[in-house]
């Protein structure tokens, strides 16, 4: 499923060949990151309530560290 057409991308993001576009997944999310439904490495069962509690503050801190590591500054 395509969320944006090429024309939409130019309108919302800019000229992609000229600008780099980075997108980060949410820690604990279900789209590619390890989360509560992901199997635990020791017993293969879902993490469930054993998964560490994450706050919005934790997620923002992780994204700030990512942008710092990539050298992206506002």
Coordinates of C-alpha atoms in Angstrom, one line a residue:
X1 CA 0.0 0.0 0.0
X2 CA 1.4 3.4 -1.0
X3 CA 0.6 6.1 1.4
X4 CA 2.0 9.0 -0.7
X5 CA 2.3 9.4 -4.4
X6 CA 5.5 10.8 -5.8
X7 CA 3.6 14.2 -6.3
X8 CA 2.4 14.0 -2.7
X9 CA 5.9 13.4 -1.5
X10 CA 7.2 16.4 -3.3
X11 CA 4.4 18.6 -1.8
X12 CA 4.8 17.3 1.8
X13 CA 8.5 16.4 2.0
X14 CA 10.3 18.2 -0.8
X15 CA 12.4 17.1 -3.7
X16 CA 13.5 13.6 -2.5
X17 CA 16.6 13.3 -4.7
X18 CA 17.9 16.5 -3.2
X19 CA 16.8 15.9 0.4
X20 CA 17.3 12.8 2.6
X21 CA 14.3 11.5 4.4
X22 CA 14.7 9.5 7.7
X23 CA 11.9 7.8 9.5
X24 CA 12.2 6.1 12.9
X25 CA 10.1 3.3 14.3
X26 CA 8.6 3.7 17.8
X27 CA 10.4 1.6 20.4
X28 CA 8.0 -1.2 21.5
X29 CA 5.8 -0.7 18.4
X30 CA 4.4 -3.6 16.4
X31 CA 5.8 -2.5 13.0
X32 CA 9.3 -4.1 13.0
X33 CA 10.4 -3.3 16.5
X34 CA 10.5 -5.7 19.4
X35 CA 7.4 -5.2 21.5
X36 CA 5.1 -7.1 24.0
X37 CA 3.8 -9.4 21.3
X38 CA 7.3 -10.4 20.1
X39 CA 8.7 -13.8 21.3
X40 CA 11.1 -13.6 24.2
X41 CA 14.5 -15.0 23.3
X42 CA 14.7 -17.4 26.3
X43 CA 11.4 -19.2 26.1
X44 CA 9.8 -18.2 22.8
X45 CA 6.6 -16.9 24.5
X46 CA 5.5 -13.3 23.9
X47 CA 7.1 -10.8 26.2
X48 CA 3.6 -9.7 27.4
X49 CA 3.8 -8.0 30.8
X50 CA 7.5 -8.8 31.1
X51 CA 8.2 -6.2 28.4
X52 CA 9.8 -3.1 29.9
X53 CA 7.4 -0.2 30.5
X54 CA 8.0 2.7 28.1
X55 CA 6.8 6.2 28.4
X56 CA 6.4 8.9 25.8
X57 CA 9.4 10.6 27.4
X58 CA 11.5 7.4 26.7
X59 CA 10.5 7.4 23.1
X60 CA 11.3 11.1 22.6
X61 CA 14.7 10.6 24.4
X62 CA 15.5 7.7 22.0
X63 CA 14.6 9.9 18.9
X64 CA 16.7 12.8 20.2
X65 CA 19.7 10.4 20.6
X66 CA 19.1 9.1 17.1
X67 CA 19.0 12.6 15.6
X68 CA 22.2 13.5 17.6
X69 CA 23.9 10.3 16.3
X70 CA 22.9 11.1 12.7
X71 CA 24.1 14.7 13.0
X72 CA 20.6 16.1 12.4
X73 CA 20.0 19.4 14.2
X74 CA 17.1 21.7 14.1

